[in-house]
CSV table of C-alpha atoms and ligand atoms in Angstrom, one decimal:
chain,number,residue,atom,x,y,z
I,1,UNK,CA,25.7,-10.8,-14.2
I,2,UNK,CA,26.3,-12.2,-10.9
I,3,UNK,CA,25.1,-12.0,-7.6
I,4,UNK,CA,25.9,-14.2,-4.2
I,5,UNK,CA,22.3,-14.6,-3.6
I,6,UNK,CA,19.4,-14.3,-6.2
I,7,UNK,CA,15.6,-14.8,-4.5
I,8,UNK,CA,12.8,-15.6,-7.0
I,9,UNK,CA,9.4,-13.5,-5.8
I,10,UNK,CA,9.6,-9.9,-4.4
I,11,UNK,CA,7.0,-10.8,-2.1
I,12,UNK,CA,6.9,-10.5,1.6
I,13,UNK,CA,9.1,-13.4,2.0
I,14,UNK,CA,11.7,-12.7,-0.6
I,15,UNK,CA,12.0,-9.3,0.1
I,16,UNK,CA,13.0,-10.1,3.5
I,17,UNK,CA,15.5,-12.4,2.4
I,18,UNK,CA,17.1,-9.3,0.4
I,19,UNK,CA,17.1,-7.3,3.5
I,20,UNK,CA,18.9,-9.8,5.2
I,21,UNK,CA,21.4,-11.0,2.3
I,22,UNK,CA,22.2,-7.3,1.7
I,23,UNK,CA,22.9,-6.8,5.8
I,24,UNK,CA,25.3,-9.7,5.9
I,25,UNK,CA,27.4,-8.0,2.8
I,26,UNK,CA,26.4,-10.0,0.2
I,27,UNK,CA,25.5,-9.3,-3.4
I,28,UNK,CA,21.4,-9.5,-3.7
I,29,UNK,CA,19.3,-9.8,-6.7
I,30,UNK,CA,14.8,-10.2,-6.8
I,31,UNK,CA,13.5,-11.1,-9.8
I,32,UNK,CA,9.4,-10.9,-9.5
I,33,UNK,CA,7.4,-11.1,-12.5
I,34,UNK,CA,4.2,-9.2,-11.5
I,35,UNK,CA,3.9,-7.1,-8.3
I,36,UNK,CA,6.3,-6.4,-5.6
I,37,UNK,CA,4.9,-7.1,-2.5
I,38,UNK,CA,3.3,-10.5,-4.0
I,39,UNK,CA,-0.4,-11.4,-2.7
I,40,UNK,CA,-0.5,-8.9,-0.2
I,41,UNK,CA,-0.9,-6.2,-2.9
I,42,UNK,CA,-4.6,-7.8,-3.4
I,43,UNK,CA,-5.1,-7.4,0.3
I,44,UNK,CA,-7.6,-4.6,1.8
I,45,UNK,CA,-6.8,-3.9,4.9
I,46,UNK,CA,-4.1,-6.2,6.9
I,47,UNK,CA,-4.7,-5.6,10.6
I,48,UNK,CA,-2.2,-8.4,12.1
I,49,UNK,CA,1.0,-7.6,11.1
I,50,UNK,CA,2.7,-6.7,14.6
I,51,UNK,CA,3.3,-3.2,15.5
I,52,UNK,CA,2.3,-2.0,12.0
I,53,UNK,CA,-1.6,-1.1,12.8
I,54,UNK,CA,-4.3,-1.9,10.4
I,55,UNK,CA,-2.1,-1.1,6.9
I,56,UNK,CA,-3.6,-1.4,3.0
I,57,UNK,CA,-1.9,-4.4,1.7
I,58,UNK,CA,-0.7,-1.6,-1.0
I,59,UNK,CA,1.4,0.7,1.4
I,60,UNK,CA,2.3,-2.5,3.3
I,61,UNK,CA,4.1,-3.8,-0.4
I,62,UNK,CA,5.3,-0.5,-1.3
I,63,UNK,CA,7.2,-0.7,2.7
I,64,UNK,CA,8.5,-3.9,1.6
I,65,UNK,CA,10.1,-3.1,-1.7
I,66,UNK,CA,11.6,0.7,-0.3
I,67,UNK,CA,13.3,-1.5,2.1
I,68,UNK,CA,14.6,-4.3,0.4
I,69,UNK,CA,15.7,-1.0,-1.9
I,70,UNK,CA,16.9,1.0,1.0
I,71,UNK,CA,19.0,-1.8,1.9
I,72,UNK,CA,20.4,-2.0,-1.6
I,73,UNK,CA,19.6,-5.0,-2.9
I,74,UNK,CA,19.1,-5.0,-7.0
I,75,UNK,CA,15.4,-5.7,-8.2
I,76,UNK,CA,14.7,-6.9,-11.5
I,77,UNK,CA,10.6,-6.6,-13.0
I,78,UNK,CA,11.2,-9.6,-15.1
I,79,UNK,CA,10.0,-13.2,-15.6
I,80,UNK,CA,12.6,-16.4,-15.4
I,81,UNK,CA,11.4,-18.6,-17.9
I,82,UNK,CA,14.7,-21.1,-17.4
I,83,UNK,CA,16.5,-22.4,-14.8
I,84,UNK,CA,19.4,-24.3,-13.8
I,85,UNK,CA,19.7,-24.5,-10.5
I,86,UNK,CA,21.9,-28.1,-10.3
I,87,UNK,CA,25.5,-27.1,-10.5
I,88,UNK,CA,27.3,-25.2,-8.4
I,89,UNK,CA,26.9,-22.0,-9.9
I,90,UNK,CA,22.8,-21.0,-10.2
I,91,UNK,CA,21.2,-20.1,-13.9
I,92,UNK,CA,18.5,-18.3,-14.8
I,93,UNK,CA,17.4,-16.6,-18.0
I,94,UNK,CA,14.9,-14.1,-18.0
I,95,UNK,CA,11.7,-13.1,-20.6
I,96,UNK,CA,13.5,-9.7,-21.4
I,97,UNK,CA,16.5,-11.6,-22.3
I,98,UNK,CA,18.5,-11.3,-18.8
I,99,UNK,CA,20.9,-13.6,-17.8
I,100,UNK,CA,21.8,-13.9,-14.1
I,101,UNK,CA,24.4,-16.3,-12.4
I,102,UNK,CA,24.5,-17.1,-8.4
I,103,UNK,CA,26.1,-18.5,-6.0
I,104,UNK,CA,23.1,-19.7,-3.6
I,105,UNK,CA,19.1,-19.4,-4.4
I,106,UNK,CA,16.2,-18.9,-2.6
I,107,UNK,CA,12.9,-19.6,-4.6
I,108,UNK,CA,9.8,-17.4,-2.8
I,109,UNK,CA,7.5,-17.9,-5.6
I,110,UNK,CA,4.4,-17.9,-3.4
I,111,UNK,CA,1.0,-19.2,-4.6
I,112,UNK,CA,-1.5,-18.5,-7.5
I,113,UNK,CA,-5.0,-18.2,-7.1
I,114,UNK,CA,-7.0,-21.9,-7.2
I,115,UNK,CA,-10.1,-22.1,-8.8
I,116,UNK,CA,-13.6,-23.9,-8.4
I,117,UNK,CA,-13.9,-25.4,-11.8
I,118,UNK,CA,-17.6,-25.1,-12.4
I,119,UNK,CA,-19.2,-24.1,-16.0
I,120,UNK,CA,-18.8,-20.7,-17.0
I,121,UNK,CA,-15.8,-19.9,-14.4
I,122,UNK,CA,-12.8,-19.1,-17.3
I,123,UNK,CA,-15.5,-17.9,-19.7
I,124,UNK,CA,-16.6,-15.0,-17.7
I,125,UNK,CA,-13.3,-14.2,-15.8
I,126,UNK,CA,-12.2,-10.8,-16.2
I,127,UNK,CA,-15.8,-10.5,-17.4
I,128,UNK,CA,-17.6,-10.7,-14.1
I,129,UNK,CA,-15.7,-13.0,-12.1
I,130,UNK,CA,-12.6,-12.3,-10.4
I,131,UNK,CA,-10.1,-13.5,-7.9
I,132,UNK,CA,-9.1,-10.1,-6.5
I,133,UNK,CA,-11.6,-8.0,-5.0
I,134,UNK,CA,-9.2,-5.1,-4.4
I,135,UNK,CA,-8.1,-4.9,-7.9
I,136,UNK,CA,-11.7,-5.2,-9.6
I,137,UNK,CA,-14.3,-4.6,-6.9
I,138,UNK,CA,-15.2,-0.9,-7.8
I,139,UNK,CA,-16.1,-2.0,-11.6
I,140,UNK,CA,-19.0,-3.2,-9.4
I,141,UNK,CA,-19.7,-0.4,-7.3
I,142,UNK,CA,-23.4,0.2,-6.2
I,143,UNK,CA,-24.0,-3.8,-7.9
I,144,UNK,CA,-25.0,-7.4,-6.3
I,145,UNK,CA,-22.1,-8.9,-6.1
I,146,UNK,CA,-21.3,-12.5,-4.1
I,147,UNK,CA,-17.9,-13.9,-2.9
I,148,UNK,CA,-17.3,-17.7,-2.6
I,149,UNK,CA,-15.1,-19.1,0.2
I,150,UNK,CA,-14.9,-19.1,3.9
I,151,UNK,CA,-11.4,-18.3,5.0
I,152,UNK,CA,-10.0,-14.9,5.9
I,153,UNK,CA,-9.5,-13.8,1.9
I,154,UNK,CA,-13.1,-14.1,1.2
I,155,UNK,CA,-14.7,-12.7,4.5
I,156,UNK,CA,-12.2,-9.6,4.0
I,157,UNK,CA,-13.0,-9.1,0.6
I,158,UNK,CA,-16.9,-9.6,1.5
I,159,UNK,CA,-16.2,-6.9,3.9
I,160,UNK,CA,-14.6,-4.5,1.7
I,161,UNK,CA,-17.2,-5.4,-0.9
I,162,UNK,CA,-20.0,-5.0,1.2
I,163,UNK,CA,-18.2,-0.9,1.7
I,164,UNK,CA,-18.8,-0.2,-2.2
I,165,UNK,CA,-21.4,-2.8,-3.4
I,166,UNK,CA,-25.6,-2.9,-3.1
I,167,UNK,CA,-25.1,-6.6,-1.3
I,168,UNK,CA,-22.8,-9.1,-1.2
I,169,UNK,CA,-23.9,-12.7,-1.0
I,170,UNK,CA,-21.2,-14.9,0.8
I,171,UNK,CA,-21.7,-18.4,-0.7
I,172,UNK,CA,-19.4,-21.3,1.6
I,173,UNK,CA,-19.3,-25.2,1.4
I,174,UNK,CA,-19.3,-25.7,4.9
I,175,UNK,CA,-21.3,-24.4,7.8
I,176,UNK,CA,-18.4,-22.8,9.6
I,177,UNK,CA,-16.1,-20.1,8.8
I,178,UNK,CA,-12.3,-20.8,8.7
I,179,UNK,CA,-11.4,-17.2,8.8
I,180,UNK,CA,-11.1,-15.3,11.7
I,181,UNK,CA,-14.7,-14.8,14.2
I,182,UNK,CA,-13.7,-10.6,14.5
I,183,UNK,CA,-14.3,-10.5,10.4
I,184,UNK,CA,-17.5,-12.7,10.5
I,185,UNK,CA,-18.7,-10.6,13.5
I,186,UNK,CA,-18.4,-7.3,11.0
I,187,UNK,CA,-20.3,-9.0,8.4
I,188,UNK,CA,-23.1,-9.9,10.6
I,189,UNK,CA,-23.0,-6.4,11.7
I,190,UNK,CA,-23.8,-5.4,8.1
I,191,UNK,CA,-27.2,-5.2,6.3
I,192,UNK,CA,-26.2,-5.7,2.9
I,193,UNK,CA,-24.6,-9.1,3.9
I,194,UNK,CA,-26.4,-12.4,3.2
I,195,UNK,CA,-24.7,-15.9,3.9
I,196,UNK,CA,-25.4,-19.1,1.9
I,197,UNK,CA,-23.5,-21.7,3.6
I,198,UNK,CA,-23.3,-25.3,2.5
I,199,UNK,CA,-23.5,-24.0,-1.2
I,200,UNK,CA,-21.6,-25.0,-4.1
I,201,UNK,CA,-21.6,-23.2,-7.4
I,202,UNK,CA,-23.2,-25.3,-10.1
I,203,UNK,CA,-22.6,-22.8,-13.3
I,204,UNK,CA,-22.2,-19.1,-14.1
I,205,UNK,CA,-24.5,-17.8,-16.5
I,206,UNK,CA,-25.0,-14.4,-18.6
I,207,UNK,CA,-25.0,-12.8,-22.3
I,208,UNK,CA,-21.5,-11.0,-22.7
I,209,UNK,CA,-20.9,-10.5,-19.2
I,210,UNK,CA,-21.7,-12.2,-15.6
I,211,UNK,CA,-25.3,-11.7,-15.2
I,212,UNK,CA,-25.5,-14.2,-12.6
I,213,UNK,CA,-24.9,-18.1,-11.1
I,214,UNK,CA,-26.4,-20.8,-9.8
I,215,UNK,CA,-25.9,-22.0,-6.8
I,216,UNK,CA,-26.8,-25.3,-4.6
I,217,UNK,CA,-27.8,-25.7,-0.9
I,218,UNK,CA,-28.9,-28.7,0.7
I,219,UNK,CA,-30.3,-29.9,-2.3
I,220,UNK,CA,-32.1,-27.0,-3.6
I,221,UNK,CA,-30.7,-25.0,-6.7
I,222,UNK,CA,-31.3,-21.4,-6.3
I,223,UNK,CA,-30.3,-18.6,-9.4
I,224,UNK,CA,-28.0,-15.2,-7.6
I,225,UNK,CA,-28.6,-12.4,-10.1
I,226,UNK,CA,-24.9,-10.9,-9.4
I,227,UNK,CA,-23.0,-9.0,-11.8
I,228,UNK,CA,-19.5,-10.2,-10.1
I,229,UNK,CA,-18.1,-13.0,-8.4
I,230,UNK,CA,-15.6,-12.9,-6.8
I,231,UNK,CA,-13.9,-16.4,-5.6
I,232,UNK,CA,-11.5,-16.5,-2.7
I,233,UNK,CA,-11.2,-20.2,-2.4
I,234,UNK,CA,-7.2,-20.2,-1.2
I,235,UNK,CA,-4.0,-21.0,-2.9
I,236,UNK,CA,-2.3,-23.3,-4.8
I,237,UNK,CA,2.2,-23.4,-4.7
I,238,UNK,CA,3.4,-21.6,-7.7
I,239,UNK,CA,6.5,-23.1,-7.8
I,240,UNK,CA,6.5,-23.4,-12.1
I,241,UNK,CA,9.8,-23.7,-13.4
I,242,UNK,CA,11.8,-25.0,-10.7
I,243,UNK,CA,9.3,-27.9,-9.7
I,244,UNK,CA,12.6,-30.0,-11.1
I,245,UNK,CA,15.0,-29.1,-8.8
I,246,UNK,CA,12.5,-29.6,-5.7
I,247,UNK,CA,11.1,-32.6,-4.0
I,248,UNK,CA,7.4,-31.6,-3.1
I,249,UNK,CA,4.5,-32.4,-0.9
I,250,UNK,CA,1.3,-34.2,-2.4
I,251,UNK,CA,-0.7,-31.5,-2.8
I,252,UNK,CA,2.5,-29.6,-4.5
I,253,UNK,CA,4.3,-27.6,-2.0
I,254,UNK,CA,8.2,-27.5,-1.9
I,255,UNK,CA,9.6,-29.9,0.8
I,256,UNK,CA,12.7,-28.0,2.9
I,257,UNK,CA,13.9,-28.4,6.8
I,258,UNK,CA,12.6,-25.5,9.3
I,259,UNK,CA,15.9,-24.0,8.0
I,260,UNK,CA,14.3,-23.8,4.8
I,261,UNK,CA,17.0,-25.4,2.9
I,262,UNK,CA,16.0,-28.2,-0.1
I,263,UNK,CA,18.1,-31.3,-0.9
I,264,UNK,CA,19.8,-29.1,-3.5
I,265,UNK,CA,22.7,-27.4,-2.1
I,266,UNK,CA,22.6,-23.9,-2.2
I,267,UNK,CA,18.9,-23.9,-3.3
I,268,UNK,CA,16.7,-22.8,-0.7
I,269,UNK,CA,12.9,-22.4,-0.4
I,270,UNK,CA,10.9,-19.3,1.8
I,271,UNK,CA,7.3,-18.3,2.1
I,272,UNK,CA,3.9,-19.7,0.8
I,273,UNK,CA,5.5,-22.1,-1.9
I,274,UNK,CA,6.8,-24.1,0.7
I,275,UNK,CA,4.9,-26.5,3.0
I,276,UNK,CA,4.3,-25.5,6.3
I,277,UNK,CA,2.3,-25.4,9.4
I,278,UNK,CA,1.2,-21.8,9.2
I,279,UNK,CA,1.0,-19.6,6.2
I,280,UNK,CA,1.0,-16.0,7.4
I,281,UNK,CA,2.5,-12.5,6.3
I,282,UNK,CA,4.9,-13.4,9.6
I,283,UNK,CA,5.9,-16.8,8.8
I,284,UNK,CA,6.4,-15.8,5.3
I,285,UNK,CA,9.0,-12.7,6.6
I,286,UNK,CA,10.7,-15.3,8.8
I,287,UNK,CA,10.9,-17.9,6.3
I,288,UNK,CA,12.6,-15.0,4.1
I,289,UNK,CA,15.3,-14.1,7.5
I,290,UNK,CA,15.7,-17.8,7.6
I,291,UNK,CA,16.4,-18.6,4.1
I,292,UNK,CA,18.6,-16.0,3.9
I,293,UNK,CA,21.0,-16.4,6.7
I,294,UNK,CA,21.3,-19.9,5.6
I,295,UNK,CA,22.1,-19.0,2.4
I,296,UNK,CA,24.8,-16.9,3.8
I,297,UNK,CA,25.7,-19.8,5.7
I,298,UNK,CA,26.4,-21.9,2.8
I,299,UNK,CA,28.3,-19.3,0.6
I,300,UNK,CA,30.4,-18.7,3.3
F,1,NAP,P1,-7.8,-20.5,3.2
F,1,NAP,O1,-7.7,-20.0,4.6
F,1,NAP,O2,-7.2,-21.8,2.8
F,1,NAP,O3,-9.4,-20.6,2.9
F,1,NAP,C1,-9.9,-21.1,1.7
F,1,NAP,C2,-11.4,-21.2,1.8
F,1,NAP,O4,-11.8,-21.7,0.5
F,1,NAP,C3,-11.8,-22.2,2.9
F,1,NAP,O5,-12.9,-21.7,3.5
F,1,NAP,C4,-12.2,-23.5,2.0
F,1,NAP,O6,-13.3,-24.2,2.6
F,1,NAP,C5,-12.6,-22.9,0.7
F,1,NAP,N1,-12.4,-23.8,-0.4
F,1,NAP,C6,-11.2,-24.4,-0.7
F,1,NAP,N2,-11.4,-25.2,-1.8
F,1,NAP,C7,-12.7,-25.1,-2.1
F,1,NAP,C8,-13.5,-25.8,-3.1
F,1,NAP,N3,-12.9,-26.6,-4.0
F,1,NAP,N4,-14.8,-25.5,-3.1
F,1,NAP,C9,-15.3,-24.6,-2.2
F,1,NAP,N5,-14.6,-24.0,-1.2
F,1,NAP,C10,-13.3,-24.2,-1.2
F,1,NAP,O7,-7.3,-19.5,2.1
F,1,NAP,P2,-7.3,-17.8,2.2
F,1,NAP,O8,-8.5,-17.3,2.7
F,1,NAP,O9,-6.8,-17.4,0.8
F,1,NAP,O10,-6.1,-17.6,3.2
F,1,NAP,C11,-4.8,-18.1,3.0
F,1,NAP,C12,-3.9,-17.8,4.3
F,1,NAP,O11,-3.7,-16.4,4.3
F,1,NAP,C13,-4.6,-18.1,5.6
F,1,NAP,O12,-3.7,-18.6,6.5
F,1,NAP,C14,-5.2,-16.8,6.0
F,1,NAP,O13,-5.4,-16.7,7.4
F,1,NAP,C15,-4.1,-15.8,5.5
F,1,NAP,N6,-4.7,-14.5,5.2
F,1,NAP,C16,-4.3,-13.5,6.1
F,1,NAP,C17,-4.8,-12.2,5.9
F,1,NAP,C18,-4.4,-11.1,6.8
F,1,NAP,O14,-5.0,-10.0,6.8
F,1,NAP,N7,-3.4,-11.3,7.6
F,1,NAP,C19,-5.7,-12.0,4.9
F,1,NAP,C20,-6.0,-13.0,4.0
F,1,NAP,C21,-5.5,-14.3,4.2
F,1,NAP,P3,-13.1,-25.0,3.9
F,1,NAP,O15,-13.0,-24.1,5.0
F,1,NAP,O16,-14.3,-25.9,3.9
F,1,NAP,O17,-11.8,-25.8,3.8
């Protein structure tokens, strides 16, 4: 089937570019493989998107895809697993056996989840530790439970942790906190909230399941019993497949122009997989405007 524009990622970027495809009169296809809405589904509470009030990242997701719907661009649950994106006509095949053909792309992939690496991490994930407090934070209701990480993901999910859980230990490398002061100011407010800064994690331990780690301050190794971990140590690109077709950034990110275009005509990048100054719900919606009126641009 073809479409003028397809977007990889139903997230908050390229569900924006659909909007915007679909209000200039072209033909719009997004193809996501797990969750409309992208990372923002895993969010508690998102409190600075403008005008929208504080707004589960849930509802805010399920707002995205009714209007990328409403708009009526065509969504497809599905998973590219090839692309070619070289010629002039863009090809991608699909796990379920789709095939779809376009005349401009925009890839809005967004990020995966980046992990610490210490002993014990992929042996007891899903089994204690986790990388989404929203998703599996009430398995641990009433439980000690720490969070590692010191940017806004980890001091929100230690907030809504800290809601449902006995305590919540906040273990960070540094001494200061890159997420915001009005989130670190709640969790001081909070009883149940201890912070171990200038820790690393040195293993995970436990029988089945997590029954706790070990952890290292200025020298001194000190055992948490915690029955879940939960590590919010930021993103990595998830650019997969179409790394080929993109020149990238050292640490992996998608090079483009402010216009979001790539060296590959008619391929063009939006959102968290490409590198940027500022990744936020609102660059990542005006990366998707961007990308999309360019690709209009070009296909006209
Ligand atoms: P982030 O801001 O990049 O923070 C990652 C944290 O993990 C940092 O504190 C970092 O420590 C730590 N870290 C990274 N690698 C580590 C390692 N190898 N060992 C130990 N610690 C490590 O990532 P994020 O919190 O996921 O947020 C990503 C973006 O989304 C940010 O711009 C954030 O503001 C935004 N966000 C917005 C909302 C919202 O409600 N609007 C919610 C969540 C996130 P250092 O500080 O020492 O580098």
């Amino acid at each position: 089937m073809y479409y003028d524009i397809i977007v990889a990622g139903g997230g908050i970027a390229g569900l924006t570019a659909a909007v915007y495809g679909k209000r200039a009169g072209k033909s719009v296809l997004v193809i996501e493989k797990e969750a409309f809405g992208g990372q923002i589904t895993a969010s508690p509470l998102v409190e600075n998107y403008p005008a929208l009030g504080p707004v589960s990242g849930t509802e805010l997701a399920d707002k995205l895809l009714q209007g990328a719907l409403d708009a009526g661009a065509d969504i497809e649950l599905d998973e590219i697993v090839s692309a070619d994106l070289g010629g002039e006509t863009k090809k991608v095949k699909t796990a379920f056996g789709g095939e779809f053909e376009s005349g401009a792309f925009i890839i809005a992939t967004g990020s995966k989840h980046r992990h610490l690496g210490f002993p014990g991490e992929e042996e007891y994930s899903g089994n204690g530790i986790s990388f989404c407090a929203v998703c599996d934070g009430a398995f641990y209701k009433g439980q000690d439970v720490a969070v590692a990480g010191g940017g806004n993901t980890a001091l929100q999910e230690a907030v809504y942790l800290s809601e449902i859980c006995k305590s919540v230990t906040l273990i960070h490398r540094r001494d200061s906190f890159r997420g915001e002061e009005k989130l670190v100011g709640t969790l001081k407010s909070r009883g149940n909230v201890r912070f171990v800064m200038g820790a690393n994690i040195v293993r995970a331990f436990g029988e089945k399941s997590l029954e706790g780690i070990e952890i290292s301050a200025g020298g001194v190794n000190e055992s948490l019993p915690v029955k879940a971990l939960f590590v919010a140590v930021g993103r990595d690109p998830d650019l997969n497949i179409f790394a080929p077709f993109l020149s990238r950034s050292e640490d992996g990110y998608a090079l483009s122009g402010e216009d979001c275009k790539t060296e590959l005509p008619g391929v063009f990048v939006a959102g968290d997989c490409r590198k940027k100054a500022v990744y936020q719900l609102t660059t990542a919606a005006s990366d998707g405007a961007v990308a999309a009126l360019a690709a209009v641009s070009y296909l006209s």
